[in-house]
C-alpha positions as semicolon CSV with decimal commas, in nm:
position;residue;x (nm);y (nm);z (nm)
1;M;0,000;0,000;0,000
2;L;0,133;0,340;-0,096
3;G;0,033;0,681;0,029
4;K;-0,148;0,824;0,327
5;I;-0,426;0,655;0,521
6;A;-0,743;0,863;0,553
7;L;-0,954;0,782;0,857
8;E;-1,331;0,829;0,892
9;E;-1,393;0,934;0,533
10;A;-1,766;1,006;0,519
11;F;-2,009;0,832;0,287
12;A;-2,387;0,836;0,253
13;L;-2,646;0,599;0,111
14;P;-2,769;0,714;-0,231
15;R;-3,132;0,673;-0,120
16;F;-3,082;0,962;0,124
17;E;-2,981;1,205;-0,151
18;E;-3,238;1,469;-0,050
19;K;-3,146;1,450;0,319
20;T;-2,777;1,472;0,229
21;R;-2,842;1,775;0,006
22;W;-3,032;1,948;0,288
23;W;-2,756;1,864;0,540
24;A;-2,487;2,004;0,307
25;S;-2,686;2,324;0,255
26;L;-2,638;2,403;0,627
27;F;-2,265;2,441;0,569
28;S;-2,056;2,641;0,325
29;T;-2,042;2,382;0,053
30;D;-2,220;2,325;-0,277
31;P;-2,496;2,071;-0,195
32;E;-2,498;1,920;-0,545
33;T;-2,124;1,856;-0,547
34;H;-2,139;1,726;-0,193
35;V;-2,415;1,475;-0,275
36;K;-2,228;1,354;-0,582
37;E;-1,901;1,307;-0,392
38;I;-2,030;1,162;-0,065
39;T;-2,246;0,898;-0,234
40;D;-1,970;0,790;-0,473
41;I;-1,760;0,513;-0,323
42;T;-1,518;0,431;-0,600
43;K;-1,482;0,658;-0,903
44;I;-1,465;1,017;-0,769
45;R;-1,329;0,909;-0,431
46;I;-1,037;0,718;-0,586
47;E;-0,961;1,006;-0,825
48;H;-0,943;1,251;-0,530
49;A;-0,735;1,006;-0,327
50;D;-0,485;0,955;-0,608
51;K;-0,459;1,330;-0,664
52;H;-0,380;1,389;-0,295
53;G;-0,158;1,088;-0,223
54;V;-0,409;0,884;-0,023
55;G;-0,351;0,511;-0,062
56;Y;-0,614;0,372;0,175
57;Q;-0,938;0,504;0,323
58;I;-1,141;0,391;0,623
59;L;-1,500;0,486;0,538
60;S;-1,754;0,589;0,799
61;Y;-2,124;0,663;0,757
62;T;-2,200;1,035;0,773
63;A;-2,421;1,223;1,016
64;P;-2,703;1,228;1,081
65;G;-2,693;0,851;1,088
66;V;-2,820;0,559;1,287
67;Q;-2,770;0,742;1,617
68;D;-3,041;0,986;1,507
69;I;-3,309;0,713;1,505
70;W;-3,488;0,644;1,834
71;D;-3,682;0,333;1,730
72;A;-3,448;0,038;1,797
73;K;-3,582;-0,184;1,516
74;E;-3,563;0,098;1,263
75;A;-3,212;0,189;1,378
76;Q;-3,098;-0,172;1,354
77;A;-3,249;-0,207;1,005
78;L;-3,062;0,103;0,887
79;A;-2,738;-0,019;1,048
80;V;-2,769;-0,352;0,864
81;E;-2,844;-0,168;0,537
82;I;-2,540;0,059;0,580
83;N;-2,310;-0,230;0,676
84;D;-2,426;-0,446;0,383
85;Y;-2,406;-0,156;0,137
86;I;-2,052;-0,053;0,225
87;A;-1,928;-0,413;0,246
88;E;-2,051;-0,471;-0,109
89;K;-1,907;-0,143;-0,239
90;I;-1,556;-0,197;-0,102
91;K;-1,528;-0,557;-0,229
92;A;-1,396;-0,436;-0,564
93;N;-1,113;-0,236;-0,403
94;P;-1,007;-0,402;-0,075
95;D;-0,658;-0,260;-0,118
96;R;-0,803;0,095;-0,121
97;F;-1,095;0,082;0,125
98;G;-1,199;-0,043;0,465
99;A;-1,499;0,071;0,669
100;F;-1,629;0,110;1,020
101;A;-1,937;-0,107;1,074
102;W;-2,230;-0,023;1,298
103;P;-2,220;-0,256;1,603
104;L;-2,570;-0,405;1,602
105;V;-2,576;-0,557;1,950
106;L;-2,451;-0,240;2,118
107;L;-2,692;-0,031;1,914
108;C;-2,994;-0,235;2,027
109;R;-2,888;-0,231;2,392
110;S;-2,824;0,142;2,383
111;K;-3,165;0,215;2,231
112;S;-3,349;-0,001;2,484
113;R;-3,166;0,169;2,774
114;R;-3,279;0,508;2,647
115;R;-3,641;0,394;2,647
116;R;-3,615;0,290;3,014
117;T;-3,485;0,626;3,135
């Protein structure tokens, strides 16, 4: 592996394009460019990495994410969707990408504790 390692590089699910666009509009960035770049896992991301000397990226789901969902079953379903999605996307380039997964057991316990308090 050559180059820098980039940690916690954000990605988003394409199905949340509108939410991602809204989120980006809160900051000083072009929402359209942001949506295009944050939902792309391979093409644009690898081009940027090569341009800036990044050899490997650890991807992490962007905010607001699973932690924003109070219903435990809904949160777990989204966590599974995110984990499955990113696992499939990085298969083609395991020498370029890794990812943080959502810990399902901890997520469910955390959500049920919140309901009890």
